[in-house]
Short mmCIF file of N, CA and C and ligand atoms in Angstrom, two decimals:
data_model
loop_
_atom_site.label_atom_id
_atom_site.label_comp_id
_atom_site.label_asym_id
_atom_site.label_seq_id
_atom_site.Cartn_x
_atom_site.Cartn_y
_atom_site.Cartn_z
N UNK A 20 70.01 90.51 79.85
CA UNK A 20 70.36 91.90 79.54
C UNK A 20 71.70 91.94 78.78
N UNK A 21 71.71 92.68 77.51
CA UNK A 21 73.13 93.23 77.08
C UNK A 21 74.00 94.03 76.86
N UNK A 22 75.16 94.28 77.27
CA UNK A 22 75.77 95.00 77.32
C UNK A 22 76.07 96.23 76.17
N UNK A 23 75.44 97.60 77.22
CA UNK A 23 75.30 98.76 76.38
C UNK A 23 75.80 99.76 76.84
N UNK A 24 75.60 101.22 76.49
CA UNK A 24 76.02 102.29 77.36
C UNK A 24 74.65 102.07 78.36
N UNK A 25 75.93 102.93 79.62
CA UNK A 25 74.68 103.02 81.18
C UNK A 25 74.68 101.98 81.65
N UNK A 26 75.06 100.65 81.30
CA UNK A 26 74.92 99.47 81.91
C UNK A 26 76.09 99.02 82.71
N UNK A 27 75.62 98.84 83.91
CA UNK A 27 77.66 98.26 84.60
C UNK A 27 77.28 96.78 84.57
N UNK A 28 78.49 96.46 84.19
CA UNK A 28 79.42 95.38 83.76
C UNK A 28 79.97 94.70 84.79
N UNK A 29 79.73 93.07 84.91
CA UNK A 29 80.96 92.73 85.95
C UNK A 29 81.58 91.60 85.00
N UNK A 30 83.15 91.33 85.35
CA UNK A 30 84.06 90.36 84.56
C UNK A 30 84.30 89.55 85.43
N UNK A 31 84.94 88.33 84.94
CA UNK A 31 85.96 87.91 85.50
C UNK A 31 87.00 88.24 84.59
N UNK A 32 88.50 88.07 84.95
CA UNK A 32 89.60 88.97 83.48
C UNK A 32 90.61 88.56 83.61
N UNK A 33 91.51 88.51 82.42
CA UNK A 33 92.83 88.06 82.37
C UNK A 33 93.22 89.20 81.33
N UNK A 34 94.38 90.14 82.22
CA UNK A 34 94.74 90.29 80.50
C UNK A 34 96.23 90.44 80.83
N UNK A 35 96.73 90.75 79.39
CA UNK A 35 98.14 89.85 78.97
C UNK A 35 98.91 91.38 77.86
N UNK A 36 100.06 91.82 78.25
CA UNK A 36 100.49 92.72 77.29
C UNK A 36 101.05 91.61 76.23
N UNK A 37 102.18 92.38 75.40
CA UNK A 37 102.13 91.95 74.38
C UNK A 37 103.24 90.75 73.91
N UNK A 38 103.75 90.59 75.14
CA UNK A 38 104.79 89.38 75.31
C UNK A 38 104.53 88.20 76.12
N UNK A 39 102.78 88.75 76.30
CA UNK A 39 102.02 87.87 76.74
C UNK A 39 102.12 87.25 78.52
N UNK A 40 102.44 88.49 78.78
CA UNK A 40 102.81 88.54 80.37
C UNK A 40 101.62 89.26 81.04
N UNK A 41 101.15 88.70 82.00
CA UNK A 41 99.73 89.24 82.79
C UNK A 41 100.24 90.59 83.35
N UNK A 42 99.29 91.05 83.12
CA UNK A 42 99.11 92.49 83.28
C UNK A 42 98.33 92.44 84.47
N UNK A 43 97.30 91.91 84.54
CA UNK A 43 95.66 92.17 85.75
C UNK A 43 94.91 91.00 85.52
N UNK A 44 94.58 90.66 86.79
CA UNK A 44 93.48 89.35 86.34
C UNK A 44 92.72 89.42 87.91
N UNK A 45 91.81 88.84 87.45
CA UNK A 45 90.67 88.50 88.83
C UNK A 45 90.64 87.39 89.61
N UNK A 46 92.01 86.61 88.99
CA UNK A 46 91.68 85.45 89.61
C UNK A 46 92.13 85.28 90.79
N UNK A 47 92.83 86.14 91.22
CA UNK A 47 93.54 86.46 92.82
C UNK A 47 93.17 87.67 93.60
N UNK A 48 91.94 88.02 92.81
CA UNK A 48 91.30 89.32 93.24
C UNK A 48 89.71 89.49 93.30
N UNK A 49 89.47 90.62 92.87
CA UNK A 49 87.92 91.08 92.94
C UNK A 49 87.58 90.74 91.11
N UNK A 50 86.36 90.52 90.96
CA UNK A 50 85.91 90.82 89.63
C UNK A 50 86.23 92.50 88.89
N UNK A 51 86.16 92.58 87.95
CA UNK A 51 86.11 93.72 87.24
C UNK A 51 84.93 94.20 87.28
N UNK A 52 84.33 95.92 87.98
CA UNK A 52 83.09 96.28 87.30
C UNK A 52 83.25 97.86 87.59
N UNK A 53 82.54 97.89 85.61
CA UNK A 53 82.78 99.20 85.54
C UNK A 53 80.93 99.67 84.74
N UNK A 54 81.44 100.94 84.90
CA UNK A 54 80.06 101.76 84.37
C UNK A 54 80.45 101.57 82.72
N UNK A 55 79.48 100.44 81.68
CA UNK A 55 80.35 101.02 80.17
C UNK A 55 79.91 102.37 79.06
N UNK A 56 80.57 102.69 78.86
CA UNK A 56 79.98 103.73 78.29
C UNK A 56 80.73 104.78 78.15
N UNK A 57 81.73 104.91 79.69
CA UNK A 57 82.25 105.94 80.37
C UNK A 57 83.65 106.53 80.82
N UNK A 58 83.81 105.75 79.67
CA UNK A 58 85.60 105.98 79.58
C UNK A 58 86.40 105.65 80.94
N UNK A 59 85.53 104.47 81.31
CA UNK A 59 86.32 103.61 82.59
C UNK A 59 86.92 102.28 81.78
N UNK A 60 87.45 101.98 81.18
CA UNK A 60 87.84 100.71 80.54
C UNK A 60 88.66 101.33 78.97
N UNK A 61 89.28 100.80 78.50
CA UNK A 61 89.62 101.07 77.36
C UNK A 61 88.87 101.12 76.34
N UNK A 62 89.22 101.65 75.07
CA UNK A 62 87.90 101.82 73.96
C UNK A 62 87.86 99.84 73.40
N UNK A 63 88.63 99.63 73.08
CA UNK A 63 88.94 98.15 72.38
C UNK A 63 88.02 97.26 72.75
N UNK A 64 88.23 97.19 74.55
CA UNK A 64 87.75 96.05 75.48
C UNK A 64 86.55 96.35 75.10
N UNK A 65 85.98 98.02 74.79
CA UNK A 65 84.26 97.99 75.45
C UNK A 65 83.80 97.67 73.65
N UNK A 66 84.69 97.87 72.83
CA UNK A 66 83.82 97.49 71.22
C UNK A 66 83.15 96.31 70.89
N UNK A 67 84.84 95.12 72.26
CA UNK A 67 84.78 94.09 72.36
C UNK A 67 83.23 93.49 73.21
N UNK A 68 82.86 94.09 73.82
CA UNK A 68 81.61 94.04 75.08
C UNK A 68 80.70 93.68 74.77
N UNK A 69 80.59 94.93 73.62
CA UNK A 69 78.85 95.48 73.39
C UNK A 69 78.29 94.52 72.55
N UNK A 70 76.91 94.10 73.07
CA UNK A 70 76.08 93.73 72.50
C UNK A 70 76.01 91.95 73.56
N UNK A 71 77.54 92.18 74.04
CA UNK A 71 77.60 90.53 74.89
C UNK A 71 76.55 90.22 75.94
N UNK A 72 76.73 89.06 76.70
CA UNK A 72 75.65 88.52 77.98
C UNK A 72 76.05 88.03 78.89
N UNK A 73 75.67 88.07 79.94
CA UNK A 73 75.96 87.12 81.21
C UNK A 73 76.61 85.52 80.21
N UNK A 74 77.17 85.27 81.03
CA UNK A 74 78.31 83.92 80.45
C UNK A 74 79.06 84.28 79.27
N UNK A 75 79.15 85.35 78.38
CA UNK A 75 79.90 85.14 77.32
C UNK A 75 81.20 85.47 77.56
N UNK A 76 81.76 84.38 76.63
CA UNK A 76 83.37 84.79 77.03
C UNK A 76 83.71 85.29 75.85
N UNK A 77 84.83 86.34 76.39
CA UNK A 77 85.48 87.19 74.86
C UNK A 77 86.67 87.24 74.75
N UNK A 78 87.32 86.55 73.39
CA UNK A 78 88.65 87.48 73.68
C UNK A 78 88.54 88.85 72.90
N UNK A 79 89.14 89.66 73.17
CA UNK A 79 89.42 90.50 72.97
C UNK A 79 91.28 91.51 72.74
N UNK A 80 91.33 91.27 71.24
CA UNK A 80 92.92 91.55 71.40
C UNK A 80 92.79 93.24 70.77
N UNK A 81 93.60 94.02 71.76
CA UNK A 81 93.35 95.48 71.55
C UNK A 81 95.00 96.70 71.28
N UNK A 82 94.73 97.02 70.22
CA UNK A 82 95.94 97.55 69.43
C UNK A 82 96.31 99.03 70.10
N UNK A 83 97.20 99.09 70.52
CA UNK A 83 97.62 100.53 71.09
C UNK A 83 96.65 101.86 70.69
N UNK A 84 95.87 102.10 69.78
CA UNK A 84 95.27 102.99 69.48
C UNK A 84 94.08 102.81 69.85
N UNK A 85 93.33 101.72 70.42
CA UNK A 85 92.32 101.47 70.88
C UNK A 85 92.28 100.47 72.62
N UNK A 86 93.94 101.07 72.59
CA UNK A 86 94.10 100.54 74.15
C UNK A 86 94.86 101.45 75.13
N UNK A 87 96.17 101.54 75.38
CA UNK A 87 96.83 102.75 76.03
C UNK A 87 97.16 103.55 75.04
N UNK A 88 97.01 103.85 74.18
CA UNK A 88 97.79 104.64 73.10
C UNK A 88 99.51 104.45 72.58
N UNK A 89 99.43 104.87 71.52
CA UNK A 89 100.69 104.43 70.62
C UNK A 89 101.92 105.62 71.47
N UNK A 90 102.87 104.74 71.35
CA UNK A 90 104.15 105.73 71.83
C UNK A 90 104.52 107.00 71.49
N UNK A 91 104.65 108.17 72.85
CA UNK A 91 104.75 109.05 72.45
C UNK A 91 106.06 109.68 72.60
N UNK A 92 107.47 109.81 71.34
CA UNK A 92 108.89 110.21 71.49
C UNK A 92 108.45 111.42 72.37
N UNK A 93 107.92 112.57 72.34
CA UNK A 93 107.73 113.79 72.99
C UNK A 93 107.14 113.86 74.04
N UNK A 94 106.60 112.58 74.73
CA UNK A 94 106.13 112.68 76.01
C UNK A 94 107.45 112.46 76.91
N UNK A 95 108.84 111.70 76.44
CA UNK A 95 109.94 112.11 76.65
C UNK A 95 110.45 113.35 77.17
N UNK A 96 110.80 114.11 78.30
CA UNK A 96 111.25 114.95 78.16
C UNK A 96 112.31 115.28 79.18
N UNK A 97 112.81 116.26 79.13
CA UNK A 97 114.15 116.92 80.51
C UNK A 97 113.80 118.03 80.96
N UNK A 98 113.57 117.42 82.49
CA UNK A 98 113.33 118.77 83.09
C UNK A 98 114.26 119.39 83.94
N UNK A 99 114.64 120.47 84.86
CA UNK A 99 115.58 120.51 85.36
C UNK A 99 115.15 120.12 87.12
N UNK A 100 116.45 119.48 87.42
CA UNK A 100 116.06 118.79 89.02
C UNK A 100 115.22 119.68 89.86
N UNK A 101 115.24 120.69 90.22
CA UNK A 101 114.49 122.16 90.83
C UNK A 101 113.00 121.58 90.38
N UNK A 102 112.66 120.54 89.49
CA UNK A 102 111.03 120.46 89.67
C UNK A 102 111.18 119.77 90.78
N UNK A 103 111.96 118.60 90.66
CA UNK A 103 111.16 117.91 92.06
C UNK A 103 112.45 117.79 93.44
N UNK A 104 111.73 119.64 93.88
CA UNK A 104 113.23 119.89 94.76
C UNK A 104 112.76 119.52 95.90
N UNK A 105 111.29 118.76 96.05
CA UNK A 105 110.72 118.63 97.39
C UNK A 105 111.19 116.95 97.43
N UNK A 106 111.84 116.22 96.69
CA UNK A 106 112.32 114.95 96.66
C UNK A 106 113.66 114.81 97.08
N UNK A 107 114.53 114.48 97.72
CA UNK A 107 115.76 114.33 98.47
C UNK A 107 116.45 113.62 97.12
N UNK A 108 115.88 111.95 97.48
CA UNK A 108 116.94 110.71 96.23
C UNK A 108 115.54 110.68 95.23
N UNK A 109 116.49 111.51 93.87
CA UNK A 109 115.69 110.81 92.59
C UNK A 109 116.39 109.75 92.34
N UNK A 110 115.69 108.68 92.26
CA UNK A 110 116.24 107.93 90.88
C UNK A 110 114.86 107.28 89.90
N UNK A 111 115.72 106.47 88.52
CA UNK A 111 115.27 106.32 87.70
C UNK A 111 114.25 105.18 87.73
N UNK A 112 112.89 105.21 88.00
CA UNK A 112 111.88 103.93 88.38
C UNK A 112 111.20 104.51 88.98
N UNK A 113 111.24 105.57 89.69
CA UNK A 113 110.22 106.38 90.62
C UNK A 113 109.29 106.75 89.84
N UNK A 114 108.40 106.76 90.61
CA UNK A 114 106.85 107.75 89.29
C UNK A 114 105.78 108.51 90.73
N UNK A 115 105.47 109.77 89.64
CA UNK A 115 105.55 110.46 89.96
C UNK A 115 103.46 110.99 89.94
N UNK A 116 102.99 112.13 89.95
CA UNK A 116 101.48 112.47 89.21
C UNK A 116 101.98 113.96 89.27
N UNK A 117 102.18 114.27 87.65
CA UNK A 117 102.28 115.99 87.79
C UNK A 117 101.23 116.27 87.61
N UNK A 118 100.54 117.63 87.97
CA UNK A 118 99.30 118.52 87.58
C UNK A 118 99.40 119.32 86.60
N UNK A 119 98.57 119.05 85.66
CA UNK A 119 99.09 119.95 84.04
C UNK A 119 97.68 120.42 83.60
N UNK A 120 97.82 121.75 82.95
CA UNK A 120 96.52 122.15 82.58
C UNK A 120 95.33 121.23 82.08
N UNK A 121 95.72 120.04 81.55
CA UNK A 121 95.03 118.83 81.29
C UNK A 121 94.56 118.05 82.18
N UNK A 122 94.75 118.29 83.44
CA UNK A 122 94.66 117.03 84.45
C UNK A 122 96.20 116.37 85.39
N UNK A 123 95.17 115.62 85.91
CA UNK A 123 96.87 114.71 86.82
C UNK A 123 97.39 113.98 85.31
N UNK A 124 98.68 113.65 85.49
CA UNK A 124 99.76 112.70 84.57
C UNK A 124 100.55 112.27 85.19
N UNK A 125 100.37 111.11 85.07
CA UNK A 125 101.66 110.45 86.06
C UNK A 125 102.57 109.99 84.63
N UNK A 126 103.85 110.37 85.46
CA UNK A 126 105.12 110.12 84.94
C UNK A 126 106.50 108.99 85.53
N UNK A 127 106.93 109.17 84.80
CA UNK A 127 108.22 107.97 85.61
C UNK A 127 109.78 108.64 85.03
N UNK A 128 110.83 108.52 86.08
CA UNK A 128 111.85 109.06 85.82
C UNK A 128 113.03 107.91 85.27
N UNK A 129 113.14 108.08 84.24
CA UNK A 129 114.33 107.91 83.53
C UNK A 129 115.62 107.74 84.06
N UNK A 130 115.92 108.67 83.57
CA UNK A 130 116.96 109.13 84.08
C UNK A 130 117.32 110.55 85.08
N UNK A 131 118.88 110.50 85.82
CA UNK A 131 118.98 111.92 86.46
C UNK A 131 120.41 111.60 86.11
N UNK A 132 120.82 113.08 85.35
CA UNK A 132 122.28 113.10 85.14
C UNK A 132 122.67 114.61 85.01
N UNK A 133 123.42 114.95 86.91
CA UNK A 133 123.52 115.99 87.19
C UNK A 133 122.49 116.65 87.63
N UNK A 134 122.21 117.75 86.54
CA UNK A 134 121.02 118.68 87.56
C UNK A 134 119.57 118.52 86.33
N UNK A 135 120.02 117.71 85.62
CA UNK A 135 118.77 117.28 84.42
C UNK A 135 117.89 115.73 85.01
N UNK A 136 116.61 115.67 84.60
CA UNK A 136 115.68 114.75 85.04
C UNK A 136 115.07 114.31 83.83
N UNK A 137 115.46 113.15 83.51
CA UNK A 137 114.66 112.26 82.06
C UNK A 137 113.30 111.96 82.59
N UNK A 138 112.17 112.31 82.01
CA UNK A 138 111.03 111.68 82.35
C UNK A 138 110.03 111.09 81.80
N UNK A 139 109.39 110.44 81.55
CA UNK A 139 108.47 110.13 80.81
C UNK A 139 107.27 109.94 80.87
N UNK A 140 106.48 110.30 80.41
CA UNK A 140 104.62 110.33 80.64
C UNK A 140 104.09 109.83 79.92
N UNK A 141 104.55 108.97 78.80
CA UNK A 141 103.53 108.25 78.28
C UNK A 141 102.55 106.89 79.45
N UNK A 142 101.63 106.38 79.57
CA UNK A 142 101.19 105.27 79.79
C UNK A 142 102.22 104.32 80.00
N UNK A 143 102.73 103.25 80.78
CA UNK A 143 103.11 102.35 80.97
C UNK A 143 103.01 101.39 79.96
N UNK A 144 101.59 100.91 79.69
CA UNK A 144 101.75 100.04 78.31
C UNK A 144 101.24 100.82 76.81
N UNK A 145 101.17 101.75 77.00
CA UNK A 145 101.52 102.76 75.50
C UNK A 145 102.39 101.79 74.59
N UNK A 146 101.74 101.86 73.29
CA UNK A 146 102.81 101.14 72.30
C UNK A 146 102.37 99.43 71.85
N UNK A 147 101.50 99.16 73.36
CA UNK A 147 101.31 97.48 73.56
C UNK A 147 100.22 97.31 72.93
N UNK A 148 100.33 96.22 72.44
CA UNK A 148 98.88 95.21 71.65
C UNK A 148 98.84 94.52 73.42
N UNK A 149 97.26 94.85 73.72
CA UNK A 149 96.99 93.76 75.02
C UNK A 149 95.90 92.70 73.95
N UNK A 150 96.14 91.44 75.21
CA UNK A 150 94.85 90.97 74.94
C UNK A 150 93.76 90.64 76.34
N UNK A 151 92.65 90.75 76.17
CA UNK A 151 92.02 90.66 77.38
C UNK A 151 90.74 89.51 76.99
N UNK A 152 91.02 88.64 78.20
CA UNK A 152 90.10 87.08 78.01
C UNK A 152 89.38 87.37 79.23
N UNK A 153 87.86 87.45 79.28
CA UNK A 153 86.97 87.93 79.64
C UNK A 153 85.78 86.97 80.07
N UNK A 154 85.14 87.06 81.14
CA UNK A 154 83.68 86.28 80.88
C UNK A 154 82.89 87.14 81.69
N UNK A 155 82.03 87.46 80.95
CA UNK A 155 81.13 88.24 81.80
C UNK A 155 80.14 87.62 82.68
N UNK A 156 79.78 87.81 83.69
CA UNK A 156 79.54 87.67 84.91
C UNK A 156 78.05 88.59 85.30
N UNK A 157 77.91 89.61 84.99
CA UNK A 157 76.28 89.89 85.32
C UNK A 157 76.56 90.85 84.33
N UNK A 158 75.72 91.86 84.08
CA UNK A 158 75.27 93.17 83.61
C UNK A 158 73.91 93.73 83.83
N UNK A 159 73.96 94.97 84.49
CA UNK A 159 73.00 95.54 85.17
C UNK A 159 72.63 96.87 84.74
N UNK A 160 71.56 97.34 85.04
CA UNK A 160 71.06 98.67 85.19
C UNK A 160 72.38 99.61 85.97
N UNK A 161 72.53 100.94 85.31
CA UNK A 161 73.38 101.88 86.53
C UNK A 161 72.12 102.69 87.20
N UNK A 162 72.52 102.66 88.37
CA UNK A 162 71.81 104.24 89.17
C UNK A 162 71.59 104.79 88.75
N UNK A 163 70.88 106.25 89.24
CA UNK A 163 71.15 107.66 88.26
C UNK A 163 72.36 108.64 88.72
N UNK A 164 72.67 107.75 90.74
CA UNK A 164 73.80 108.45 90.96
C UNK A 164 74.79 107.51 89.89
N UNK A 165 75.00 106.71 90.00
CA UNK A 165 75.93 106.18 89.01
C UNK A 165 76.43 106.65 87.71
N UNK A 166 75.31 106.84 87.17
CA UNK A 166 75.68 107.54 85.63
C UNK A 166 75.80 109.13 85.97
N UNK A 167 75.00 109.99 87.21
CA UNK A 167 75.65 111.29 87.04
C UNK A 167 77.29 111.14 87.86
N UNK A 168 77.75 110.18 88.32
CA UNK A 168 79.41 110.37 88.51
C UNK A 168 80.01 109.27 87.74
N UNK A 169 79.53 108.87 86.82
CA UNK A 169 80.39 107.84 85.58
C UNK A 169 81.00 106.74 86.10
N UNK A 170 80.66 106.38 87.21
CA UNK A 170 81.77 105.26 88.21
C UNK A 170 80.48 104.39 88.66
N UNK A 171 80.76 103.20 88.95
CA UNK A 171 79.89 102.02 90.08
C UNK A 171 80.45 102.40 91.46
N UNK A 172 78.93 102.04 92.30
CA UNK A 172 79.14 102.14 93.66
C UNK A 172 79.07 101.11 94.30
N UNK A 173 79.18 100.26 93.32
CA UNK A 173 79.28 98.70 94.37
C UNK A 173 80.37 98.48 95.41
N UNK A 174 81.10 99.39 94.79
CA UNK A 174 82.49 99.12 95.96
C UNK A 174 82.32 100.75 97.06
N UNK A 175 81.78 100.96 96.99
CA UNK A 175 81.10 102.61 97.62
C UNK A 175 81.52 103.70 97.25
N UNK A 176 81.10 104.83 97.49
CA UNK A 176 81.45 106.20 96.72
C UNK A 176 81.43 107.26 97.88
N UNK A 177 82.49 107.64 97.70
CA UNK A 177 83.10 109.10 98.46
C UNK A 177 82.27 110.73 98.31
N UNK A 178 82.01 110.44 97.07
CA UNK A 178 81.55 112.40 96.89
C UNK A 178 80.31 112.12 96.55
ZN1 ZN B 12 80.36 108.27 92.83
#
């Protein structure tokens, strides 16, 4: 079978930002498996995927625009401390998940100087060329619960 939309995917995975420092890998963990198709994986990895098979190995090197996205100066911003007055000690490394008409966003604080809060919401590796070294490992049929909640239930499902 090869890898298409509707089909979940299992890996084994290494991947590496752009100074070539591991990011995530399976080798001290679980395999990777996702539903592809479904905007569970990055766009890059899955361009990288399609059409692959049980045993193939891929690299796959994926450019900020087809991985976390390119840096955003305006996701930068200052808010005043009174947002997060339910927090005692800010400091700068903490991260956060605001609720924004868009969805959750998690953010990370910068800076705090005085009664101002530096924060930032871009992605963590926003900006990064990853590369991801891959071998695929099975590929299967999804459910139909599967594809109506876009996720695998191999690891089980809540709703
Ligand atoms: Zn589910």
């Amino acid at each position: 079978m090869t890898i298409a939309k509707d089909k979940v995917v299992t890996l084994q995975y290494n991947a590496l930002d752009d100074q070539g420092e591991g990011i995530d890998t399976s080798e001290d963990g679980a395999p990777m498996v996702f539903l592809f198709g479904a905007n569970n994986v990055v766009p890059g990895l899955e361009e990288a995927l399609l059409g692959k098979t049980t045993g193939d190995a891929v690299k796959a090197v994926v450019p900020p625009e087809k991985g976390y996205g390119v840096y955003n100066e305006e996701a930068v911003q200052q808010v005043p401390r009174e947002a997060f007055e339910e927090v005692d000690v800010l400091e700068p490394g903490m991260t956060f998940t605001a609720q924004t008409e868009d969805g959750p966003v998690n953010l990370i604080i910068i800076e705090v100087v005085d009664d101002l809060v530096t924060i930032d919401s871009n992605h963590p590796l926003s900006g990064q060329t990853l590369t991801f070294d891959v071998v695929v490992e099975e590929v299967r049929d999804a459910t139909e619960d599967e594809l109506k909640h876009g996720h695998v239930h191999s690891a089980g499902c809540d709703h």
